[in-house]
Amino acid sequence: VGCASFTAPAKLSLDGVLTELDEIQAALPASWVAASVLRDPTAEQAASEASSLPGFSWFHFSGHADPTLGSHRTLLWIKNGRPEAIDAPSLVQMLRWAELVVLNGCKSLALAEALAHAGVPNVVSWETLTPDDASSRFGVAFWKRVAEETHAGVPLRDAARLAFFSGELAVRSATTAGSLANGALPAFTPRFALGIDPQDAAL
């Protein structure tokens, strides 16, 4: 089992990542003895962890997934305190044996599609930009549900599908201070809007 994050340097810091990883790790059943969590790993460390666990079932990446290297988007790692990136085909090769990959970072859809094409049966990603808090809420809810369902004997594919809905609901149900009735009534209203790209020029 592999789990990677990206939290530095400061201007690229994602404040919710470490809490997200801690909560995911706490949600995993004790029977998942092979689970490992990597915090701010290099690409080489992540690849080494994946290759040392030939039977690993899942891989969760939480961090920046929208930078481009060449013509492809890729994941960012950390090396000597600086961002590090390897090409998308190498990432696909690294993760192609996983049964479930979650790319919990902005605009990770293209990489997810490449993984699916390479044979990964279950891949979860974000099509648009996503706020740090939204992706963290999704990730924690997703893995809590995966742990619950697989512990109950539910096949991984079905568990992942149910977990996706749980993650989506965790994001949709988050609220923040707002108002109703054209501002006349203070209220808590939805914090996030799924299905809308913040970079859409039409907004």
PDB file of C-alpha atoms in Angstrom:
ATOM      1  CA  VAL A   1       0.000   0.000   0.000  1.00  0.00           C
ATOM      2  CA  GLY A   2       1.427   3.369  -0.902  1.00  0.00           C
ATOM      3  CA  CYS A   3       0.378   6.829   0.234  1.00  0.00           C
ATOM      4  CA  ALA A   4       2.216   9.980  -0.843  1.00  0.00           C
ATOM      5  CA  SER A   5       1.914  13.689  -0.108  1.00  0.00           C
ATOM      6  CA  PHE A   6       3.321  17.056  -1.099  1.00  0.00           C
ATOM      7  CA  THR A   7       3.469  19.895   1.415  1.00  0.00           C
ATOM      8  CA  ALA A   8       6.513  22.082   0.692  1.00  0.00           C
ATOM      9  CA  PRO A   9       7.966  24.575  -0.203  1.00  0.00           C
ATOM     10  CA  ALA A  10       5.817  27.073   1.635  1.00  0.00           C
ATOM     11  CA  LYS A  11       4.328  28.844  -1.387  1.00  0.00           C
ATOM     12  CA  LEU A  12       3.036  25.512  -2.670  1.00  0.00           C
ATOM     13  CA  SER A  13       2.027  24.150   0.718  1.00  0.00           C
ATOM     14  CA  LEU A  14      -1.229  22.229   1.039  1.00  0.00           C
ATOM     15  CA  ASP A  15      -2.221  22.654   4.674  1.00  0.00           C
ATOM     16  CA  GLY A  16      -4.747  19.822   4.804  1.00  0.00           C
ATOM     17  CA  VAL A  17      -2.551  17.076   3.372  1.00  0.00           C
ATOM     18  CA  LEU A  18      -0.891  15.812   6.551  1.00  0.00           C
ATOM     19  CA  THR A  19      -4.172  15.752   8.463  1.00  0.00           C
ATOM     20  CA  GLU A  20      -5.763  13.953   5.518  1.00  0.00           C
ATOM     21  CA  LEU A  21      -3.072  11.273   5.563  1.00  0.00           C
ATOM     22  CA  ASP A  22      -3.294  10.829   9.336  1.00  0.00           C
ATOM     23  CA  GLU A  23      -7.068  10.379   9.166  1.00  0.00           C
ATOM     24  CA  ILE A  24      -6.819   7.936   6.273  1.00  0.00           C
ATOM     25  CA  GLN A  25      -4.201   5.897   8.090  1.00  0.00           C
ATOM     26  CA  ALA A  26      -6.365   5.830  11.227  1.00  0.00           C
ATOM     27  CA  ALA A  27      -9.311   4.557   9.182  1.00  0.00           C
ATOM     28  CA  LEU A  28      -7.463   1.535   7.801  1.00  0.00           C
ATOM     29  CA  PRO A  29      -8.228  -1.778   9.508  1.00  0.00           C
ATOM     30  CA  ALA A  30      -5.454  -3.434  11.510  1.00  0.00           C
ATOM     31  CA  SER A  31      -5.487  -6.337   9.044  1.00  0.00           C
ATOM     32  CA  TRP A  32      -3.927  -4.053   6.414  1.00  0.00           C
ATOM     33  CA  VAL A  33      -0.511  -4.645   7.946  1.00  0.00           C
ATOM     34  CA  ALA A  34       1.350  -3.673   4.766  1.00  0.00           C
ATOM     35  CA  ALA A  35       0.015  -0.124   4.806  1.00  0.00           C
ATOM     36  CA  SER A  36       2.684   2.561   4.609  1.00  0.00           C
ATOM     37  CA  VAL A  37       2.465   6.338   4.558  1.00  0.00           C
ATOM     38  CA  LEU A  38       5.098   8.484   2.865  1.00  0.00           C
ATOM     39  CA  ARG A  39       5.205  12.172   3.731  1.00  0.00           C
ATOM     40  CA  ASP A  40       6.902  14.476   1.208  1.00  0.00           C
ATOM     41  CA  PRO A  41       8.658  11.613  -0.590  1.00  0.00           C
ATOM     42  CA  THR A  42      10.874  11.889  -3.620  1.00  0.00           C
ATOM     43  CA  ALA A  43       9.686  10.192  -6.794  1.00  0.00           C
ATOM     44  CA  GLU A  44      12.383   7.582  -6.255  1.00  0.00           C
ATOM     45  CA  GLN A  45      11.153   6.844  -2.722  1.00  0.00           C
ATOM     46  CA  ALA A  46       7.573   6.460  -3.929  1.00  0.00           C
ATOM     47  CA  ALA A  47       8.662   4.176  -6.772  1.00  0.00           C
ATOM     48  CA  SER A  48      10.811   2.121  -4.401  1.00  0.00           C
ATOM     49  CA  GLU A  49       7.902   1.683  -2.010  1.00  0.00           C
ATOM     50  CA  ALA A  50       5.586   0.570  -4.801  1.00  0.00           C
ATOM     51  CA  SER A  51       8.117  -1.881  -6.223  1.00  0.00           C
ATOM     52  CA  SER A  52       8.873  -3.346  -2.786  1.00  0.00           C
ATOM     53  CA  LEU A  53       5.197  -4.217  -2.382  1.00  0.00           C
ATOM     54  CA  PRO A  54       4.468  -6.198  -5.570  1.00  0.00           C
ATOM     55  CA  GLY A  55       1.069  -7.184  -4.273  1.00  0.00           C
ATOM     56  CA  PHE A  56       0.007  -3.729  -3.148  1.00  0.00           C
ATOM     57  CA  SER A  57      -3.680  -3.113  -3.714  1.00  0.00           C
ATOM     58  CA  TRP A  58      -4.030   0.638  -3.550  1.00  0.00           C
ATOM     59  CA  PHE A  59      -2.140   3.885  -3.911  1.00  0.00           C
ATOM     60  CA  HIS A  60      -3.340   7.282  -2.689  1.00  0.00           C
ATOM     61  CA  PHE A  61      -1.622  10.478  -3.801  1.00  0.00           C
ATOM     62  CA  SER A  62      -2.513  13.730  -2.111  1.00  0.00           C
ATOM     63  CA  GLY A  63      -0.820  16.814  -3.500  1.00  0.00           C
ATOM     64  CA  HIS A  64      -0.279  18.866  -6.637  1.00  0.00           C
ATOM     65  CA  ALA A  65      -1.255  16.970  -9.791  1.00  0.00           C
ATOM     66  CA  ASP A  66      -1.729  19.785 -12.315  1.00  0.00           C
ATOM     67  CA  PRO A  67       1.822  20.798 -13.394  1.00  0.00           C
ATOM     68  CA  THR A  68       2.821  19.815 -16.912  1.00  0.00           C
ATOM     69  CA  LEU A  69       6.041  18.121 -17.978  1.00  0.00           C
ATOM     70  CA  GLY A  70       6.242  18.030 -21.736  1.00  0.00           C
ATOM     71  CA  SER A  71       2.701  17.577 -23.011  1.00  0.00           C
ATOM     72  CA  HIS A  72       1.391  15.671 -19.980  1.00  0.00           C
ATOM     73  CA  ARG A  73       0.249  16.593 -16.498  1.00  0.00           C
ATOM     74  CA  THR A  74       2.213  14.939 -13.736  1.00  0.00           C
ATOM     75  CA  LEU A  75       2.484  14.642  -9.959  1.00  0.00           C
ATOM     76  CA  LEU A  76       4.821  16.743  -7.866  1.00  0.00           C
ATOM     77  CA  TRP A  77       7.141  15.191  -5.294  1.00  0.00           C
ATOM     78  CA  ILE A  78       9.760  16.767  -3.014  1.00  0.00           C
ATOM     79  CA  LYS A  79      13.518  16.431  -3.316  1.00  0.00           C
ATOM     80  CA  ASN A  80      15.907  18.418  -1.115  1.00  0.00           C
ATOM     81  CA  GLY A  81      13.107  20.868  -0.322  1.00  0.00           C
ATOM     82  CA  ARG A  82      12.309  21.578  -3.971  1.00  0.00           C
ATOM     83  CA  PRO A  83       9.555  20.333  -6.298  1.00  0.00           C
ATOM     84  CA  GLU A  84      10.401  17.230  -8.314  1.00  0.00           C
ATOM     85  CA  ALA A  85       8.566  15.742 -11.279  1.00  0.00           C
ATOM     86  CA  ILE A  86       8.953  12.661 -13.444  1.00  0.00           C
ATOM     87  CA  ASP A  87       7.188  12.079 -16.740  1.00  0.00           C
ATOM     88  CA  ALA A  88       3.662  10.678 -16.855  1.00  0.00           C
ATOM     89  CA  PRO A  89       4.620   7.411 -18.637  1.00  0.00           C
ATOM     90  CA  SER A  90       7.003   6.632 -15.765  1.00  0.00           C
ATOM     91  CA  LEU A  91       4.221   7.246 -13.246  1.00  0.00           C
ATOM     92  CA  VAL A  92       1.962   4.911 -15.178  1.00  0.00           C
ATOM     93  CA  GLN A  93       4.646   2.244 -15.166  1.00  0.00           C
ATOM     94  CA  MET A  94       5.099   2.721 -11.415  1.00  0.00           C
ATOM     95  CA  LEU A  95       1.410   2.365 -10.574  1.00  0.00           C
ATOM     96  CA  ARG A  96       0.111   0.015 -13.263  1.00  0.00           C
ATOM     97  CA  TRP A  97      -0.061  -3.011 -10.915  1.00  0.00           C
ATOM     98  CA  ALA A  98      -2.316  -1.344  -8.344  1.00  0.00           C
ATOM     99  CA  GLU A  99      -5.952  -2.392  -8.014  1.00  0.00           C
ATOM    100  CA  LEU A 100      -7.067   1.073  -6.909  1.00  0.00           C
ATOM    101  CA  VAL A 101      -5.347   4.450  -7.418  1.00  0.00           C
ATOM    102  CA  VAL A 102      -6.650   7.727  -6.020  1.00  0.00           C
ATOM    103  CA  LEU A 103      -5.064  10.874  -7.467  1.00  0.00           C
ATOM    104  CA  ASN A 104      -6.360  13.425  -4.991  1.00  0.00           C
ATOM    105  CA  GLY A 105      -5.062  16.539  -6.721  1.00  0.00           C
ATOM    106  CA  CYS A 106      -6.103  19.158  -9.254  1.00  0.00           C
ATOM    107  CA  LYS A 107      -6.672  18.217 -12.889  1.00  0.00           C
ATOM    108  CA  SER A 108      -5.465  14.633 -12.519  1.00  0.00           C
ATOM    109  CA  LEU A 109      -7.969  13.168 -14.999  1.00  0.00           C
ATOM    110  CA  ALA A 110      -5.554  12.700 -17.913  1.00  0.00           C
ATOM    111  CA  LEU A 111      -3.128  10.726 -15.769  1.00  0.00           C
ATOM    112  CA  ALA A 112      -6.021   8.693 -14.377  1.00  0.00           C
ATOM    113  CA  GLU A 113      -7.150   7.833 -17.904  1.00  0.00           C
ATOM    114  CA  ALA A 114      -3.614   6.736 -18.780  1.00  0.00           C
ATOM    115  CA  LEU A 115      -3.568   4.463 -15.734  1.00  0.00           C
ATOM    116  CA  ALA A 116      -6.939   2.988 -16.655  1.00  0.00           C
ATOM    117  CA  HIS A 117      -5.702   2.384 -20.207  1.00  0.00           C
ATOM    118  CA  ALA A 118      -2.642   0.609 -18.748  1.00  0.00           C
ATOM    119  CA  GLY A 119      -4.891  -1.790 -16.874  1.00  0.00           C
ATOM    120  CA  VAL A 120      -5.527  -0.276 -13.435  1.00  0.00           C
ATOM    121  CA  PRO A 121      -9.132  -1.375 -12.809  1.00  0.00           C
ATOM    122  CA  ASN A 122     -10.144   1.410 -10.406  1.00  0.00           C
ATOM    123  CA  VAL A 123      -8.880   4.985 -10.665  1.00  0.00           C
ATOM    124  CA  VAL A 124     -10.249   8.125  -8.983  1.00  0.00           C
ATOM    125  CA  SER A 125      -9.194  11.654  -9.942  1.00  0.00           C
ATOM    126  CA  TRP A 126     -10.240  15.303 -10.227  1.00  0.00           C
ATOM    127  CA  GLU A 127     -11.128  16.791 -13.602  1.00  0.00           C
ATOM    128  CA  THR A 128     -10.871  20.418 -12.423  1.00  0.00           C
ATOM    129  CA  LEU A 129      -8.988  22.473  -9.887  1.00  0.00           C
ATOM    130  CA  THR A 130      -9.974  21.594  -6.321  1.00  0.00           C
ATOM    131  CA  PRO A 131      -9.536  23.495  -3.055  1.00  0.00           C
ATOM    132  CA  ASP A 132      -7.270  21.773  -0.546  1.00  0.00           C
ATOM    133  CA  ASP A 133     -10.101  21.379   1.960  1.00  0.00           C
ATOM    134  CA  ALA A 134     -12.459  19.842  -0.604  1.00  0.00           C
ATOM    135  CA  SER A 135      -9.950  17.226  -1.744  1.00  0.00           C
ATOM    136  CA  SER A 136      -9.047  16.372   1.858  1.00  0.00           C
ATOM    137  CA  ARG A 137     -12.705  15.903   2.777  1.00  0.00           C
ATOM    138  CA  PHE A 138     -13.133  13.662  -0.233  1.00  0.00           C
ATOM    139  CA  GLY A 139     -10.030  11.591   0.467  1.00  0.00           C
ATOM    140  CA  VAL A 140     -10.821  10.912   4.113  1.00  0.00           C
ATOM    141  CA  ALA A 141     -14.471  10.007   3.454  1.00  0.00           C
ATOM    142  CA  PHE A 142     -13.471   7.841   0.483  1.00  0.00           C
ATOM    143  CA  TRP A 143     -10.995   5.683   2.384  1.00  0.00           C
ATOM    144  CA  LYS A 144     -13.139   5.378   5.474  1.00  0.00           C
ATOM    145  CA  ARG A 145     -15.863   3.885   3.278  1.00  0.00           C
ATOM    146  CA  VAL A 146     -13.418   1.638   1.396  1.00  0.00           C
ATOM    147  CA  ALA A 147     -12.154   0.303   4.729  1.00  0.00           C
ATOM    148  CA  GLU A 148     -15.680  -0.313   5.999  1.00  0.00           C
ATOM    149  CA  GLU A 149     -16.917  -2.022   2.862  1.00  0.00           C
ATOM    150  CA  THR A 150     -13.885  -4.236   2.221  1.00  0.00           C
ATOM    151  CA  HIS A 151     -13.805  -5.255   5.893  1.00  0.00           C
ATOM    152  CA  ALA A 152     -17.411  -6.389   5.413  1.00  0.00           C
ATOM    153  CA  GLY A 153     -16.380  -8.508   2.430  1.00  0.00           C
ATOM    154  CA  VAL A 154     -17.569  -6.191  -0.343  1.00  0.00           C
ATOM    155  CA  PRO A 155     -15.480  -6.573  -3.559  1.00  0.00           C
ATOM    156  CA  LEU A 156     -13.021  -3.719  -4.061  1.00  0.00           C
ATOM    157  CA  ARG A 157     -14.676  -2.391  -7.219  1.00  0.00           C
ATOM    158  CA  ASP A 158     -18.061  -2.126  -5.503  1.00  0.00           C
ATOM    159  CA  ALA A 159     -16.433  -0.693  -2.391  1.00  0.00           C
ATOM    160  CA  ALA A 160     -14.655   1.953  -4.479  1.00  0.00           C
ATOM    161  CA  ARG A 161     -17.899   2.920  -6.194  1.00  0.00           C
ATOM    162  CA  LEU A 162     -19.688   3.327  -2.845  1.00  0.00           C
ATOM    163  CA  ALA A 163     -16.698   5.196  -1.447  1.00  0.00           C
ATOM    164  CA  PHE A 164     -16.765   7.636  -4.349  1.00  0.00           C
ATOM    165  CA  PHE A 165     -20.331   8.584  -3.471  1.00  0.00           C
ATOM    166  CA  SER A 166     -19.349   8.994   0.187  1.00  0.00           C
ATOM    167  CA  GLY A 167     -16.472  11.270  -0.776  1.00  0.00           C
ATOM    168  CA  GLU A 168     -18.703  13.297  -3.062  1.00  0.00           C
ATOM    169  CA  LEU A 169     -21.305  13.676  -0.311  1.00  0.00           C
ATOM    170  CA  ALA A 170     -18.630  14.819   2.162  1.00  0.00           C
ATOM    171  CA  VAL A 171     -17.754  17.657  -0.216  1.00  0.00           C
ATOM    172  CA  ARG A 172     -21.339  18.538  -1.100  1.00  0.00           C
ATOM    173  CA  SER A 173     -22.454  18.663   2.546  1.00  0.00           C
ATOM    174  CA  ALA A 174     -19.751  21.118   3.651  1.00  0.00           C
ATOM    175  CA  THR A 175     -21.199  24.569   4.353  1.00  0.00           C
ATOM    176  CA  THR A 176     -19.940  28.048   5.155  1.00  0.00           C
ATOM    177  CA  ALA A 177     -21.475  31.302   6.376  1.00  0.00           C
ATOM    178  CA  GLY A 178     -23.684  32.832   3.710  1.00  0.00           C
ATOM    179  CA  SER A 179     -27.252  33.963   3.227  1.00  0.00           C
ATOM    180  CA  LEU A 180     -30.613  33.119   1.705  1.00  0.00           C
ATOM    181  CA  ALA A 181     -33.392  35.261   0.227  1.00  0.00           C
ATOM    182  CA  ASN A 182     -31.006  37.532  -1.670  1.00  0.00           C
ATOM    183  CA  GLY A 183     -28.964  38.253   1.433  1.00  0.00           C
ATOM    184  CA  ALA A 184     -31.885  38.918   3.752  1.00  0.00           C
ATOM    185  CA  LEU A 185     -31.487  35.760   5.826  1.00  0.00           C
ATOM    186  CA  PRO A 186     -28.073  34.807   7.259  1.00  0.00           C
ATOM    187  CA  ALA A 187     -27.545  31.087   6.813  1.00  0.00           C
ATOM    188  CA  PHE A 188     -24.994  28.399   6.186  1.00  0.00           C
ATOM    189  CA  THR A 189     -24.811  27.560   2.493  1.00  0.00           C
ATOM    190  CA  PRO A 190     -22.767  25.137   0.355  1.00  0.00           C
ATOM    191  CA  ARG A 191     -19.036  25.744   0.567  1.00  0.00           C
ATOM    192  CA  PHE A 192     -18.097  23.997  -2.675  1.00  0.00           C
ATOM    193  CA  ALA A 193     -19.681  23.613  -6.110  1.00  0.00           C
ATOM    194  CA  LEU A 194     -18.876  20.307  -7.784  1.00  0.00           C
ATOM    195  CA  GLY A 195     -18.854  20.120 -11.553  1.00  0.00           C
ATOM    196  CA  ILE A 196     -17.686  23.725 -11.998  1.00  0.00           C
ATOM    197  CA  ASP A 197     -14.150  24.538 -13.096  1.00  0.00           C
ATOM    198  CA  PRO A 198     -12.851  27.682 -11.322  1.00  0.00           C
ATOM    199  CA  GLN A 199     -10.815  28.387 -14.455  1.00  0.00           C
ATOM    200  CA  ASP A 200     -13.864  28.434 -16.723  1.00  0.00           C
ATOM    201  CA  ALA A 201     -13.802  31.804 -18.473  1.00  0.00           C
ATOM    202  CA  ALA A 202     -17.606  31.797 -18.680  1.00  0.00           C
ATOM    203  CA  LEU A 203     -17.948  32.102 -14.898  1.00  0.00           C
TER     204      LEU A 203
END
